[in-house]
Coordinates of C-alpha atoms in Angstrom, one line a residue:
X1 CA -95.0 12.4 -160.3
X2 CA -96.5 14.0 -163.3
X3 CA -96.7 17.8 -163.7
X4 CA -100.3 18.4 -164.7
X5 CA -100.9 19.8 -168.0
X6 CA -104.5 20.6 -167.6
X7 CA -104.4 24.4 -167.0
X8 CA -101.8 25.2 -169.5
X9 CA -103.2 22.6 -171.5
X10 CA -106.3 24.7 -171.2
X11 CA -104.7 26.3 -174.3
X12 CA -103.1 23.2 -175.1
X13 CA -103.2 24.2 -170.1
X14 CA -103.7 26.2 -172.9
X15 CA -107.4 24.5 -174.1
X16 CA -106.9 21.3 -175.8
X17 CA -110.6 20.3 -175.9
X18 CA -112.6 18.2 -178.3
X19 CA -114.1 21.0 -180.5
X20 CA -114.7 24.8 -180.3
X21 CA -118.4 25.5 -179.8
X22 CA -118.2 29.0 -181.4
X23 CA -118.0 29.7 -185.0
X24 CA -119.3 32.1 -187.5
X25 CA -122.9 32.2 -187.2
X26 CA -123.2 29.4 -184.6
X27 CA -125.6 30.0 -181.8
X28 CA -124.5 29.9 -178.3
X29 CA -126.5 26.6 -177.7
X30 CA -127.8 23.9 -179.9
X31 CA -130.0 21.1 -179.4
X32 CA -128.1 17.8 -179.0
X33 CA -128.5 15.2 -181.7
X34 CA -130.0 12.0 -180.7
X35 CA -129.0 8.9 -182.7
X36 CA -132.0 7.2 -184.1
X37 CA -130.6 3.7 -183.0
X38 CA -127.6 2.4 -181.2
X39 CA -126.0 1.4 -184.7
X40 CA -126.0 5.0 -185.9
X41 CA -122.4 6.4 -186.3
X42 CA -122.4 9.7 -184.6
X43 CA -118.7 10.5 -185.0
X44 CA -115.5 8.7 -186.1
X45 CA -112.3 9.2 -184.2
X46 CA -109.2 10.1 -186.1
X47 CA -106.9 7.3 -187.0
X48 CA -103.7 7.2 -185.0
X49 CA -100.8 4.9 -185.7
X50 CA -100.5 2.0 -183.5
X51 CA -103.4 3.1 -181.3
X52 CA -106.1 0.5 -182.4
X53 CA -103.9 -2.3 -181.2
X54 CA -103.1 -0.5 -177.8
X55 CA -106.8 0.1 -177.4
X56 CA -107.7 -3.5 -177.8
X57 CA -105.2 -4.3 -175.3
X58 CA -106.6 -1.8 -172.8
X59 CA -110.1 -2.8 -173.4
X60 CA -109.4 -6.6 -172.9
X61 CA -107.3 -5.8 -169.7
X62 CA -110.3 -3.6 -168.4
X63 CA -112.7 -6.3 -169.3
X64 CA -110.9 -9.0 -167.5
X65 CA -109.9 -6.7 -164.3
X66 CA -112.3 -3.9 -164.0
X67 CA -111.6 -3.2 -160.5
X68 CA -107.8 -3.7 -160.5
X69 CA -106.5 -0.4 -159.5
X70 CA -103.2 -0.6 -161.6
X71 CA -104.9 -1.7 -164.7
X72 CA -107.7 1.0 -164.3
X73 CA -105.1 3.8 -163.8
X74 CA -102.9 2.6 -166.7
X75 CA -105.9 2.7 -169.2
X76 CA -107.0 6.0 -168.0
X77 CA -103.5 7.6 -168.2
X78 CA -103.2 6.2 -171.8
X79 CA -106.4 7.8 -172.9
X80 CA -105.7 11.0 -171.1
X81 CA -102.3 11.3 -172.7
X82 CA -104.0 10.6 -176.1
X83 CA -106.5 13.4 -175.3
X84 CA -103.7 15.7 -174.6
X85 CA -101.5 15.0 -177.7
X86 CA -104.5 15.0 -180.0
X87 CA -106.5 17.9 -178.3
X88 CA -109.8 15.7 -178.3
X89 CA -111.7 15.7 -175.2
X90 CA -113.4 12.4 -176.3
X91 CA -110.4 10.6 -175.3
X92 CA -110.8 12.1 -171.8
X93 CA -114.3 10.7 -171.6
X94 CA -112.8 7.2 -172.3
X95 CA -110.3 7.9 -169.6
X96 CA -113.1 8.7 -167.2
X97 CA -114.8 5.3 -168.2
X98 CA -111.8 3.3 -167.6
X99 CA -112.5 4.3 -163.8
X100 CA -116.2 3.6 -163.9
X101 CA -115.8 0.4 -161.6
X102 CA -115.6 3.1 -158.8
X103 CA -118.6 5.3 -160.0
X104 CA -121.0 4.1 -157.4
X105 CA -118.3 3.9 -154.6
X106 CA -118.2 6.9 -152.0
X107 CA -115.0 8.8 -152.0
X108 CA -114.1 7.6 -148.6
X109 CA -113.8 4.1 -150.1
X110 CA -112.4 4.9 -153.5
X111 CA -108.6 4.5 -153.8
X112 CA -106.9 7.7 -153.4
X113 CA -104.9 7.3 -156.8
X114 CA -108.2 6.9 -158.6
X115 CA -109.6 9.9 -157.0
X116 CA -106.3 11.8 -158.1
X117 CA -106.8 10.4 -161.7
X118 CA -110.4 11.3 -161.7
X119 CA -109.6 15.0 -160.7
X120 CA -106.9 15.1 -163.3
X121 CA -109.2 14.2 -166.1
X122 CA -111.7 16.7 -164.8
X123 CA -109.0 19.2 -164.8
X124 CA -108.5 18.6 -168.3
X125 CA -112.0 19.1 -169.2
X126 CA -112.1 22.3 -167.3
X127 CA -114.4 21.2 -164.6
X128 CA -112.0 22.9 -161.9
X129 CA -114.6 22.8 -159.2
X130 CA -115.2 19.3 -159.4
X131 CA -111.5 18.5 -159.6
X132 CA -110.6 20.6 -156.5
X133 CA -113.4 18.9 -154.5
X134 CA -112.0 15.6 -155.7
X135 CA -108.5 16.4 -154.8
X136 CA -109.4 17.5 -151.3
X137 CA -111.2 14.3 -150.8
X138 CA -107.9 12.3 -151.8
X139 CA -105.7 14.7 -149.7
X140 CA -108.0 14.1 -146.5
X141 CA -107.3 10.3 -146.8
X142 CA -103.6 10.6 -148.1
X143 CA -102.0 14.0 -147.1
X144 CA -98.5 12.9 -148.6
X145 CA -99.8 12.5 -152.1
X146 CA -97.5 14.8 -153.9
X147 CA -99.4 14.6 -157.3
X148 CA -102.6 15.7 -155.7
X149 CA -100.9 18.7 -154.2
X150 CA -99.2 19.8 -157.6
X151 CA -102.5 19.5 -159.3
X152 CA -104.4 21.2 -156.6
X153 CA -101.7 24.1 -156.7
X154 CA -102.1 24.5 -160.4
X155 CA -106.0 24.5 -160.4
X156 CA -106.0 27.2 -157.8
X157 CA -103.4 29.3 -159.8
X158 CA -105.6 28.8 -162.9
X159 CA -108.5 30.3 -160.9
X160 CA -106.4 33.4 -159.8
X161 CA -106.3 32.1 -156.2
X162 CA -102.7 32.7 -155.6
X163 CA -102.4 32.7 -151.7
X164 CA -104.3 29.2 -151.8
X165 CA -102.1 27.9 -154.5
X166 CA -98.8 29.0 -152.4
X167 CA -100.2 26.9 -149.5
X168 CA -100.6 23.9 -151.6
X169 CA -97.1 24.5 -153.2
X170 CA -95.7 24.5 -149.7
X171 CA -97.5 21.3 -148.9
X172 CA -96.0 19.9 -152.0
X173 CA -92.6 20.9 -151.0
X174 CA -92.9 19.1 -147.8
X175 CA -94.0 15.7 -149.2
X176 CA -92.5 15.7 -152.8
X177 CA -89.3 16.6 -154.5
X178 CA -88.1 19.9 -153.4
X179 CA -87.8 21.2 -157.2
X180 CA -91.6 21.0 -157.7
X181 CA -92.3 22.7 -154.5
X182 CA -89.8 25.6 -155.3
X183 CA -90.9 25.9 -158.9
X184 CA -94.5 26.0 -157.9
X185 CA -93.9 28.9 -155.7
X186 CA -91.7 30.7 -158.2
X187 CA -94.4 30.5 -160.8
X188 CA -96.9 32.1 -158.3
X189 CA -94.2 34.8 -157.6
X190 CA -93.8 35.8 -161.2
X191 CA -97.6 36.1 -161.7
X192 CA -97.5 38.5 -158.7
X193 CA -94.9 40.7 -160.3
X194 CA -91.9 39.3 -158.4
X195 CA -90.0 38.5 -161.6
X196 CA -86.5 38.7 -160.2
X197 CA -87.2 36.3 -157.5
X198 CA -88.9 33.9 -159.9
X199 CA -86.2 34.2 -162.4
X200 CA -83.4 33.5 -159.7
X201 CA -85.3 30.4 -158.4
X202 CA -86.0 28.8 -161.8
X203 CA -82.5 29.7 -162.8
X204 CA -81.0 27.8 -159.9
X205 CA -83.3 24.9 -160.4
X206 CA -82.0 24.5 -164.0
X207 CA -78.4 24.9 -163.0
X208 CA -78.9 21.9 -160.7
X209 CA -76.8 18.9 -162.2
X210 CA -79.9 16.7 -161.2
X211 CA -81.7 18.2 -164.3
X212 CA -79.1 17.7 -166.8
X213 CA -79.6 14.2 -167.9
X214 CA -81.3 13.2 -171.1
X215 CA -84.3 11.7 -168.9
X216 CA -84.8 15.2 -167.3
X217 CA -85.4 16.9 -170.7
X218 CA -89.0 17.3 -169.9
X219 CA -88.2 19.0 -166.5
X220 CA -85.8 21.5 -168.2
X221 CA -88.6 22.3 -170.9
X222 CA -91.1 23.0 -168.1
X223 CA -88.8 25.3 -166.2
X224 CA -87.7 27.1 -169.4
X225 CA -91.1 27.5 -170.6
X226 CA -92.1 28.8 -167.2
X227 CA -89.2 31.2 -167.4
X228 CA -90.4 32.5 -171.0
X229 CA -93.7 33.2 -169.7
X230 CA -92.5 35.2 -166.7
X231 CA -90.2 37.1 -169.1
X232 CA -93.4 37.9 -171.0
X233 CA -95.3 39.0 -167.8
X234 CA -92.3 41.4 -167.2
X235 CA -92.5 42.9 -170.6
X236 CA -89.1 41.5 -171.7
X237 CA -90.0 39.8 -175.2
X238 CA -86.6 39.3 -176.3
X239 CA -85.5 37.3 -173.2
X240 CA -88.8 35.5 -173.3
X241 CA -88.0 34.3 -176.9
X242 CA -84.6 32.9 -175.7
X243 CA -86.0 30.7 -173.1
X244 CA -88.9 29.7 -175.6
X245 CA -86.1 28.5 -177.9
X246 CA -84.0 26.9 -175.2
X247 CA -87.3 24.9 -174.2
X248 CA -87.7 23.8 -177.7
X249 CA -84.2 22.4 -177.9
X250 CA -84.8 20.4 -174.7
X251 CA -88.0 18.8 -175.5
X252 CA -90.6 20.2 -177.9
X253 CA -94.3 19.3 -176.7
X254 CA -97.8 20.5 -177.4
X255 CA -98.2 23.3 -174.7
X256 CA -94.8 24.7 -175.5
X257 CA -95.6 24.9 -179.2
X258 CA -98.8 26.5 -178.7
X259 CA -97.4 29.0 -176.2
X260 CA -94.6 30.0 -178.6
X261 CA -97.1 30.3 -181.5
X262 CA -98.9 32.7 -179.4
X263 CA -95.8 34.9 -178.6
X264 CA -95.0 34.7 -182.4
X265 CA -98.4 36.1 -183.1
X266 CA -98.2 38.8 -180.6
X267 CA -94.8 39.7 -182.4
X268 CA -96.5 39.8 -185.6
X269 CA -94.6 37.0 -187.1
X270 CA -97.4 34.6 -188.4
X271 CA -95.4 32.8 -191.1
X272 CA -93.1 31.3 -188.4
X273 CA -96.3 30.0 -186.8
X274 CA -97.4 28.2 -189.9
X275 CA -93.9 26.5 -190.2
X276 CA -93.7 25.7 -186.6
X277 CA -97.2 24.0 -186.4
X278 CA -97.2 22.4 -189.9
X279 CA -96.5 18.8 -188.7
X280 CA -98.2 18.9 -185.4
X281 CA -101.3 16.8 -184.8
X282 CA -104.5 18.8 -185.8
X283 CA -105.8 19.6 -182.5
X284 CA -108.3 22.6 -182.0
X285 CA -105.5 24.7 -180.5
X286 CA -103.2 24.0 -183.6
X287 CA -105.9 24.6 -186.0
X288 CA -107.0 27.9 -184.3
X289 CA -103.3 29.2 -184.4
X290 CA -103.0 28.2 -188.1
X291 CA -106.2 29.9 -189.1
X292 CA -104.9 33.0 -187.2
X293 CA -101.6 32.9 -188.8
X294 CA -103.0 32.2 -192.3
X295 CA -105.6 34.9 -192.5
X296 CA -103.1 37.6 -193.7
X297 CA -100.9 37.9 -196.5
X298 CA -98.8 35.0 -195.4
X299 CA -101.7 32.7 -195.9
X300 CA -101.3 29.9 -198.2
X301 CA -104.0 27.7 -200.5
X302 CA -104.3 25.4 -197.3
X303 CA -105.8 28.5 -195.1
X304 CA -109.2 27.9 -196.4
X305 CA -108.9 24.1 -195.7
X306 CA -107.9 25.1 -192.2
X307 CA -111.1 27.2 -191.8
X308 CA -113.3 24.7 -193.4
X309 CA -111.7 21.9 -190.9
X310 CA -112.4 24.2 -188.0
X311 CA -116.0 24.8 -189.3
X312 CA -116.4 21.0 -189.3
X313 CA -115.4 20.8 -185.9
X314 CA -117.7 23.7 -184.7
X315 CA -120.6 22.0 -186.5
X316 CA -119.9 18.6 -184.7
X317 CA -119.4 20.3 -181.2
X318 CA -122.8 22.0 -181.8
X319 CA -124.4 18.6 -181.9
X320 CA -123.2 17.8 -178.5
X321 CA -124.3 19.2 -175.2
X322 CA -121.9 20.9 -173.0
X323 CA -120.9 23.9 -171.1
X324 CA -120.3 26.8 -173.4
X325 CA -118.1 28.5 -170.8
X326 CA -115.6 25.6 -171.1
X327 CA -114.9 26.5 -174.7
X328 CA -115.1 30.2 -174.3
X329 CA -111.4 31.1 -174.6
X330 CA -111.1 29.3 -177.9
X331 CA -114.4 30.9 -179.1
X332 CA -113.2 34.4 -178.2
X333 CA -109.8 33.9 -179.9
X334 CA -111.6 32.8 -183.1
X335 CA -114.1 35.7 -182.9
X336 CA -111.4 38.4 -182.4
X337 CA -108.6 37.0 -184.4
X338 CA -110.2 35.4 -187.3
X339 CA -113.8 36.7 -187.7
X340 CA -112.9 40.2 -186.4
X341 CA -116.1 40.3 -184.2
X342 CA -114.9 42.3 -181.4
X343 CA -118.4 42.3 -179.5
X344 CA -118.8 38.6 -179.7
X345 CA -115.2 38.1 -178.7
X346 CA -115.8 40.4 -175.5
X347 CA -119.0 38.4 -174.5
X348 CA -117.0 35.2 -174.8
X349 CA -113.8 36.7 -173.0
X350 CA -116.0 37.8 -170.1
X351 CA -117.6 34.2 -169.9
X352 CA -114.2 32.7 -169.9
X353 CA -112.8 34.6 -167.0
X354 CA -115.6 33.4 -164.9
X355 CA -114.0 29.9 -165.4
X356 CA -110.4 30.5 -165.6
X357 CA -108.0 33.5 -165.0
X358 CA -104.5 32.8 -166.2
X359 CA -102.8 35.7 -168.0
X360 CA -103.9 34.5 -171.4
X361 CA -107.3 34.9 -170.3
X362 CA -107.0 38.5 -168.9
X363 CA -104.9 39.5 -171.8
X364 CA -107.7 38.2 -174.2
X365 CA -110.3 40.2 -172.2
X366 CA -108.0 43.3 -172.5
X367 CA -107.6 42.9 -176.1
X368 CA -111.4 42.4 -176.7
X369 CA -112.3 45.3 -174.4
X370 CA -109.9 47.5 -176.5
X371 CA -111.2 46.3 -179.8
X372 CA -115.0 46.8 -178.7
X373 CA -114.0 50.1 -177.2
X374 CA -115.9 49.1 -174.0
X375 CA -114.8 51.1 -170.9
X376 CA -116.9 49.3 -168.6
X377 CA -115.1 45.9 -169.6
X378 CA -111.8 47.6 -169.1
X379 CA -112.8 48.6 -165.6
X380 CA -113.9 45.1 -164.8
X381 CA -110.4 44.0 -165.9
X382 CA -108.6 46.4 -163.7
X383 CA -110.7 45.2 -160.6
X384 CA -110.0 41.5 -161.5
X385 CA -106.3 42.1 -161.6
X386 CA -106.3 43.8 -158.4
X387 CA -108.3 41.0 -156.7
X388 CA -106.1 38.2 -158.1
X389 CA -102.9 40.2 -157.8
X390 CA -101.8 39.3 -161.4
X391 CA -99.1 41.8 -162.7
X392 CA -98.7 41.5 -166.7
X393 CA -96.8 44.2 -168.6
X394 CA -98.8 43.3 -171.9
X395 CA -102.0 44.0 -170.0
X396 CA -100.7 47.1 -168.6
X397 CA -99.7 48.5 -172.1
X398 CA -103.5 48.0 -173.1
X399 CA -105.1 49.7 -170.1

């Protein structure tokens, strides 16, 4: 069973999407570019070592066995993994395309595993409503599907619906490994402010000999990263950094690197961000953090290149139709921390929390509201925190 990346990888849960829609002077909507002919090259995907051969193999397998469930799922997972590591949603589109043999099939006749994969891709693309509906269709037919429950629990958490997420976590605990159900509930407890309980549960899971082997490095990294985030919620940055560093030692990964970069930026340590992300794939999330870190005195000659690369991606994104709210988090971060445009950042942060309500989203709204000196927005944030039940010392310090 895979732990879903989507919500955190909305940055990375934490928003590794194809491109940011918003840049300096870019309008909130743009007419889509229609190719003059089928031969027109619209975009060129990045070159990835070893991928062309693997993609040819996937395409051949799908062409030979388009309705073979195992083949389609393997291809979809390969494309989705690439979308996550590269931060490029176009590969998620290819992942969805690998499942197209069931596009005209009713959910009641579609294999549950295909439904779960379809929902996981939708989650990555921030189509949380579609993902939730698809998961519930799969669970109606296969209530023992642990992957569907953990993905549903994560989506509900991202939307700020903690009680519903708890219910999904408990269902997960009944049908899947106990570790996932307990960790799922602990993460929700930490969001509500029950930091001691969450800390004790996650610490106990980490002490279990079953997670000590090399093959469990990813599990340890997930638990340690969750602990780091809970310590940040509790207002304990020193403890948070200790867990971030342990997580990096366990298994460096995209979301973790972005989360730790954000922590370092909050601690006003941009030079460490430049070093941490220097060799990472140039995803939108990575480029955005490099742009934020490089705009001050620690910036290097490459800072201008980073901004130019971001601008090129903004321009490309503006040619593609899409939902602006999906990209609002990244747009708000860029407007606030690179452009210094507090009003535009606030507009985008407000749009973003209509879609997702993770701590990073509400913290971004708080920062933008303060920068714009907008008391109405601060009041909206207080109401939203009461409604969701989120407790975050960082936000409290701003309010």
